[in-house]
Amino acid sequence: EPEVTQTPSHQVTQMGQEVILRCVPISNHLYFYWYRQILGQKVEFLVSFYNNEISEKSEIFDDQFSVERPDGSNFTLKIRSTKLEDSAMYFCASSDGDRGNFEQYFGPGTRLTVT
Amino acid sequence: AQKVTQAQTEISVVEKEDVTLDCVYETRDTTYYLFWYKQPPSGELVFLIRRNSFDEQNEISGRYSWNFQKSTSSFNFTITASQVVDSAVYFCALHQGSGAGSYQLTFGKGTKLSVIP
């Protein structure tokens, strides 16, 4: 069964460093998303991406964040200068977006630890 | 604005008991979709069910059943004869229909279910 994959599973970085989190969505899906979950809290939407551009973003997704689909398979989230409060689990998701089919399938997550 | 409320933070049940997880939502849209996701201790988010706002028929899938009631804006989830493997955090989520151009999921805070052997 097709699935969303994410690498790395765990990333440790120092405050102020840039990190890139990688995702490979399900191959025939058209919509891509990033969410984050601070430990013990709810899952929060960051950004959605469709047709090679951001379609929606939350207040969390400030200028420190960017997303890119550099090729036909990868979808990346970059944090330019990490802060301690960026420590969280980051989930990538994808959906095919056909009428009536909006299930978002999530990857296993990347745990980002900023020290 | 959308909002999802899961009032139960933690529930503990003994194996084989039935348990219902509550979810109440708020939205101004007439078209919307409701979801349940399971997050086991390993951390991944597992899709369980989707319901659209036009379909109030309840659904049963094995030991799982869902009760969607628009009149009370609730979408409750029942596990019958609970098992230890059901121990997880369960999230209820909502998004607007495509007409609103928004696909972001709004999650509740989750209910941590512990099934004790």
mmCIF file of C-alpha atoms in Angstrom:
data_model
loop_
_atom_site.group_PDB
_atom_site.id
_atom_site.type_symbol
_atom_site.label_atom_id
_atom_site.label_comp_id
_atom_site.label_asym_id
_atom_site.label_seq_id
_atom_site.Cartn_x
_atom_site.Cartn_y
_atom_site.Cartn_z
ATOM 1 C CA GLU A 1 0.000 0.000 0.000
ATOM 2 C CA PRO A 2 1.398 3.425 -0.934
ATOM 3 C CA GLU A 3 2.560 5.513 1.991
ATOM 4 C CA VAL A 4 4.087 8.864 2.811
ATOM 5 C CA THR A 5 7.709 8.663 3.901
ATOM 6 C CA GLN A 6 9.770 11.179 5.825
ATOM 7 C CA THR A 7 13.467 11.568 6.500
ATOM 8 C CA PRO A 8 15.174 11.800 8.851
ATOM 9 C CA SER A 9 13.145 10.231 11.644
ATOM 10 C CA HIS A 10 14.998 12.327 14.213
ATOM 11 C CA GLN A 11 17.027 15.492 13.705
ATOM 12 C CA VAL A 12 19.022 17.242 16.388
ATOM 13 C CA THR A 13 20.273 20.722 15.609
ATOM 14 C CA GLN A 14 21.661 23.732 17.386
ATOM 15 C CA MET A 15 19.718 26.935 17.737
ATOM 16 C CA GLY A 16 20.241 29.214 14.757
ATOM 17 C CA GLN A 17 21.047 26.410 12.333
ATOM 18 C CA GLU A 18 19.080 25.688 9.191
ATOM 19 C CA VAL A 19 17.281 22.371 8.850
ATOM 20 C CA ILE A 20 15.556 20.716 5.937
ATOM 21 C CA LEU A 21 12.939 18.066 6.558
ATOM 22 C CA ARG A 22 12.162 15.791 3.670
ATOM 23 C CA CYS A 23 9.007 14.032 2.611
ATOM 24 C CA VAL A 24 8.002 11.805 -0.255
ATOM 25 C CA PRO A 25 4.213 12.035 -0.685
ATOM 26 C CA ILE A 26 2.088 9.318 -2.226
ATOM 27 C CA SER A 27 2.876 9.403 -5.925
ATOM 28 C CA ASN A 28 -0.503 10.293 -7.451
ATOM 29 C CA HIS A 29 -1.427 12.836 -4.805
ATOM 30 C CA LEU A 30 -1.715 16.507 -5.673
ATOM 31 C CA TYR A 31 -1.986 18.249 -2.322
ATOM 32 C CA PHE A 32 0.800 18.348 0.225
ATOM 33 C CA TYR A 33 0.857 19.557 3.782
ATOM 34 C CA TRP A 34 3.087 20.113 6.763
ATOM 35 C CA TYR A 35 1.839 19.948 10.331
ATOM 36 C CA ARG A 36 3.674 20.069 13.602
ATOM 37 C CA GLN A 37 2.996 18.649 17.032
ATOM 38 C CA ILE A 38 4.796 20.026 20.057
ATOM 39 C CA LEU A 39 5.271 17.237 22.571
ATOM 40 C CA GLY A 40 2.019 16.398 24.333
ATOM 41 C CA GLN A 41 -0.009 18.929 22.389
ATOM 42 C CA LYS A 42 -2.356 18.864 19.459
ATOM 43 C CA VAL A 43 -1.397 18.674 15.823
ATOM 44 C CA GLU A 44 -1.219 22.122 14.199
ATOM 45 C CA PHE A 45 -1.425 23.008 10.522
ATOM 46 C CA LEU A 46 1.547 24.825 9.032
ATOM 47 C CA VAL A 47 1.119 24.986 5.274
ATOM 48 C CA SER A 48 -0.551 23.412 2.269
ATOM 49 C CA PHE A 49 0.919 23.220 -1.222
ATOM 50 C CA TYR A 50 -0.757 22.642 -4.559
ATOM 51 C CA ASN A 51 0.253 23.154 -8.153
ATOM 52 C CA ASN A 52 3.755 24.225 -7.125
ATOM 53 C CA GLU A 53 2.691 26.969 -4.812
ATOM 54 C CA ILE A 54 1.533 27.549 -1.281
ATOM 55 C CA SER A 55 -2.259 27.454 -1.151
ATOM 56 C CA GLU A 56 -2.660 28.213 2.512
ATOM 57 C CA LYS A 57 -0.486 28.843 5.549
ATOM 58 C CA SER A 58 -1.025 29.380 9.249
ATOM 59 C CA GLU A 59 0.275 32.092 11.534
ATOM 60 C CA ILE A 60 2.976 29.692 12.677
ATOM 61 C CA PHE A 61 4.430 29.561 9.167
ATOM 62 C CA ASP A 62 6.410 32.772 9.281
ATOM 63 C CA ASP A 63 9.372 33.950 7.203
ATOM 64 C CA GLN A 64 11.652 31.408 8.869
ATOM 65 C CA PHE A 65 9.786 28.611 7.114
ATOM 66 C CA SER A 66 9.702 27.699 3.456
ATOM 67 C CA VAL A 67 8.514 24.738 1.421
ATOM 68 C CA GLU A 68 9.631 23.412 -1.892
ATOM 69 C CA ARG A 69 8.927 20.601 -4.290
ATOM 70 C CA PRO A 70 12.330 20.405 -5.930
ATOM 71 C CA ASP A 71 11.471 17.465 -8.174
ATOM 72 C CA GLY A 72 8.535 15.228 -8.972
ATOM 73 C CA SER A 73 8.687 13.258 -5.766
ATOM 74 C CA ASN A 74 10.128 15.206 -2.832
ATOM 75 C CA PHE A 75 8.447 17.863 -0.706
ATOM 76 C CA THR A 76 10.645 19.727 1.753
ATOM 77 C CA LEU A 77 10.197 22.003 4.734
ATOM 78 C CA LYS A 78 13.079 24.333 5.524
ATOM 79 C CA ILE A 79 13.519 26.207 8.764
ATOM 80 C CA ARG A 80 16.113 28.912 8.195
ATOM 81 C CA SER A 81 17.259 29.693 11.703
ATOM 82 C CA THR A 82 15.891 27.269 14.252
ATOM 83 C CA LYS A 83 14.679 28.353 17.671
ATOM 84 C CA LEU A 84 14.197 26.259 20.784
ATOM 85 C CA GLU A 85 10.441 26.488 20.338
ATOM 86 C CA ASP A 86 10.702 24.815 16.939
ATOM 87 C CA SER A 87 11.337 21.533 18.740
ATOM 88 C CA ALA A 88 8.415 19.338 17.754
ATOM 89 C CA MET A 89 7.314 16.408 15.647
ATOM 90 C CA TYR A 90 6.802 17.507 12.045
ATOM 91 C CA PHE A 91 4.349 15.548 9.947
ATOM 92 C CA CYS A 92 4.059 15.614 6.200
ATOM 93 C CA ALA A 93 0.734 14.613 4.634
ATOM 94 C CA SER A 94 -0.690 14.275 1.168
ATOM 95 C CA SER A 95 -4.127 13.880 -0.383
ATOM 96 C CA ASP A 96 -5.364 13.362 -3.920
ATOM 97 C CA GLY A 97 -8.083 15.994 -3.593
ATOM 98 C CA ASP A 98 -10.584 14.367 -5.875
ATOM 99 C CA ARG A 99 -14.170 15.401 -5.234
ATOM 100 C CA GLY A 100 -15.280 13.864 -2.005
ATOM 101 C CA ASN A 101 -11.905 12.367 -1.204
ATOM 102 C CA PHE A 102 -9.966 14.524 1.175
ATOM 103 C CA GLU A 103 -8.292 11.990 3.377
ATOM 104 C CA GLN A 104 -4.874 13.235 4.281
ATOM 105 C CA TYR A 105 -2.380 10.446 4.704
ATOM 106 C CA PHE A 106 0.371 11.236 7.133
ATOM 107 C CA GLY A 107 3.979 10.221 7.170
ATOM 108 C CA PRO A 108 5.629 8.814 10.295
ATOM 109 C CA GLY A 109 6.976 12.216 11.293
ATOM 110 C CA THR A 110 10.386 13.777 11.911
ATOM 111 C CA ARG A 111 11.211 14.595 15.489
ATOM 112 C CA LEU A 112 13.171 17.861 15.516
ATOM 113 C CA THR A 113 15.127 18.696 18.631
ATOM 114 C CA VAL A 114 16.692 22.142 18.850
ATOM 115 C CA THR A 115 19.348 22.550 21.533
ATOM 116 C CA ALA B 1 -13.340 29.956 12.483
ATOM 117 C CA GLN B 2 -13.264 26.240 13.008
ATOM 118 C CA LYS B 3 -12.824 24.543 16.330
ATOM 119 C CA VAL B 4 -12.725 20.954 17.542
ATOM 120 C CA THR B 5 -13.180 20.128 21.205
ATOM 121 C CA GLN B 6 -12.283 16.826 22.785
ATOM 122 C CA ALA B 7 -13.236 17.354 26.389
ATOM 123 C CA GLN B 8 -11.817 14.046 27.610
ATOM 124 C CA THR B 9 -8.082 14.429 28.094
ATOM 125 C CA GLU B 10 -7.429 10.893 29.337
ATOM 126 C CA ILE B 11 -9.565 7.790 29.701
ATOM 127 C CA SER B 12 -8.635 4.473 31.269
ATOM 128 C CA VAL B 13 -10.680 1.355 30.770
ATOM 129 C CA VAL B 14 -10.202 -2.298 31.550
ATOM 130 C CA GLU B 15 -9.791 -4.590 28.598
ATOM 131 C CA LYS B 16 -13.086 -5.708 26.998
ATOM 132 C CA GLU B 17 -14.970 -2.667 28.227
ATOM 133 C CA ASP B 18 -16.644 -0.377 25.700
ATOM 134 C CA VAL B 19 -15.446 3.215 25.535
ATOM 135 C CA THR B 20 -16.757 6.316 23.780
ATOM 136 C CA LEU B 21 -14.545 9.226 22.820
ATOM 137 C CA ASP B 22 -16.355 12.518 22.448
ATOM 138 C CA CYS B 23 -15.822 15.148 19.778
ATOM 139 C CA VAL B 24 -17.699 18.416 19.385
ATOM 140 C CA TYR B 25 -16.979 20.744 16.502
ATOM 141 C CA GLU B 26 -17.745 24.299 15.449
ATOM 142 C CA THR B 27 -17.868 25.579 11.917
ATOM 143 C CA ARG B 28 -19.883 28.117 9.972
ATOM 144 C CA ASP B 29 -19.680 26.107 6.791
ATOM 145 C CA THR B 30 -22.490 23.946 5.513
ATOM 146 C CA THR B 31 -20.052 21.613 3.788
ATOM 147 C CA TYR B 32 -17.321 20.120 5.894
ATOM 148 C CA TYR B 33 -15.536 16.866 6.639
ATOM 149 C CA LEU B 34 -14.839 15.178 9.933
ATOM 150 C CA PHE B 35 -12.071 12.719 10.646
ATOM 151 C CA TRP B 36 -10.685 10.522 13.356
ATOM 152 C CA TYR B 37 -6.992 9.702 13.578
ATOM 153 C CA LYS B 38 -5.188 7.328 15.927
ATOM 154 C CA GLN B 39 -1.700 8.102 17.255
ATOM 155 C CA PRO B 40 -0.163 5.021 18.876
ATOM 156 C CA PRO B 41 2.875 5.335 21.169
ATOM 157 C CA SER B 42 5.143 4.993 18.131
ATOM 158 C CA GLY B 43 3.949 8.465 17.081
ATOM 159 C CA GLU B 44 2.528 8.104 13.580
ATOM 160 C CA LEU B 45 -0.959 9.355 12.707
ATOM 161 C CA VAL B 46 -3.247 6.658 11.384
ATOM 162 C CA PHE B 47 -6.382 7.633 9.475
ATOM 163 C CA LEU B 48 -9.503 5.876 10.804
ATOM 164 C CA ILE B 49 -12.562 7.442 9.224
ATOM 165 C CA ARG B 50 -13.899 10.387 7.233
ATOM 166 C CA ARG B 51 -17.455 11.701 7.327
ATOM 167 C CA ASN B 52 -18.912 14.494 5.217
ATOM 168 C CA SER B 53 -21.525 16.888 6.496
ATOM 169 C CA PHE B 54 -24.223 15.487 4.218
ATOM 170 C CA ASP B 55 -23.951 11.968 5.495
ATOM 171 C CA GLU B 56 -25.296 11.469 8.985
ATOM 172 C CA GLN B 57 -25.492 7.740 8.699
ATOM 173 C CA ASN B 58 -23.631 6.064 11.508
ATOM 174 C CA GLU B 59 -20.882 3.691 10.588
ATOM 175 C CA ILE B 60 -19.565 0.502 12.082
ATOM 176 C CA SER B 61 -16.253 -1.071 11.189
ATOM 177 C CA GLY B 62 -15.458 -4.109 13.254
ATOM 178 C CA ARG B 63 -15.141 -2.992 16.869
ATOM 179 C CA TYR B 64 -15.233 0.680 15.871
ATOM 180 C CA SER B 65 -18.369 2.740 15.403
ATOM 181 C CA TRP B 66 -19.011 6.411 14.821
ATOM 182 C CA ASN B 67 -22.055 8.488 15.728
ATOM 183 C CA PHE B 68 -22.379 11.725 13.755
ATOM 184 C CA GLN B 69 -25.107 14.114 14.905
ATOM 185 C CA LYS B 70 -25.319 17.482 13.187
ATOM 186 C CA SER B 71 -27.985 18.687 15.603
ATOM 187 C CA THR B 72 -25.466 18.600 18.437
ATOM 188 C CA SER B 73 -22.333 19.128 16.277
ATOM 189 C CA SER B 74 -20.856 15.919 17.584
ATOM 190 C CA PHE B 75 -18.914 13.084 16.025
ATOM 191 C CA ASN B 76 -18.321 10.501 18.719
ATOM 192 C CA PHE B 77 -16.235 7.371 18.405
ATOM 193 C CA THR B 78 -16.959 4.115 20.236
ATOM 194 C CA ILE B 79 -14.637 1.166 20.634
ATOM 195 C CA THR B 80 -16.424 -2.012 21.608
ATOM 196 C CA ALA B 81 -14.655 -4.691 23.625
ATOM 197 C CA SER B 82 -11.488 -2.636 23.934
ATOM 198 C CA GLN B 83 -8.087 -4.259 23.600
ATOM 199 C CA VAL B 84 -4.655 -3.274 24.853
ATOM 200 C CA VAL B 85 -3.640 -2.462 21.260
ATOM 201 C CA ASP B 86 -6.274 0.272 21.252
ATOM 202 C CA SER B 87 -4.153 2.253 23.707
ATOM 203 C CA ALA B 88 -3.280 5.448 21.870
ATOM 204 C CA VAL B 89 -4.125 9.105 21.539
ATOM 205 C CA TYR B 90 -7.164 9.661 19.360
ATOM 206 C CA PHE B 91 -7.648 12.903 17.471
ATOM 207 C CA CYS B 92 -10.822 14.258 15.974
ATOM 208 C CA ALA B 93 -10.285 16.692 13.086
ATOM 209 C CA LEU B 94 -12.302 18.901 10.755
ATOM 210 C CA HIS B 95 -11.884 20.677 7.467
ATOM 211 C CA GLN B 96 -14.105 22.787 5.299
ATOM 212 C CA GLY B 97 -15.417 21.622 1.979
ATOM 213 C CA SER B 98 -13.581 22.392 -1.221
ATOM 214 C CA GLY B 99 -15.766 25.393 -1.993
ATOM 215 C CA ALA B 100 -14.050 27.298 0.760
ATOM 216 C CA GLY B 101 -10.652 26.574 -0.807
ATOM 217 C CA SER B 102 -9.285 25.400 2.477
ATOM 218 C CA TYR B 103 -8.028 21.905 3.093
ATOM 219 C CA GLN B 104 -6.232 22.388 6.344
ATOM 220 C CA LEU B 105 -7.213 20.032 9.102
ATOM 221 C CA THR B 106 -8.146 21.526 12.452
ATOM 222 C CA PHE B 107 -7.407 19.010 15.177
ATOM 223 C CA GLY B 108 -8.785 18.618 18.662
ATOM 224 C CA LYS B 109 -6.349 18.254 21.535
ATOM 225 C CA GLY B 110 -6.751 14.502 21.550
ATOM 226 C CA THR B 111 -7.936 11.919 24.036
ATOM 227 C CA LYS B 112 -5.391 9.534 25.480
ATOM 228 C CA LEU B 113 -6.934 6.113 25.848
ATOM 229 C CA SER B 114 -5.284 3.551 28.097
ATOM 230 C CA VAL B 115 -6.628 0.023 28.018
ATOM 231 C CA ILE B 116 -5.552 -1.934 31.067
ATOM 232 C CA PRO B 117 -5.174 -5.703 30.729
#
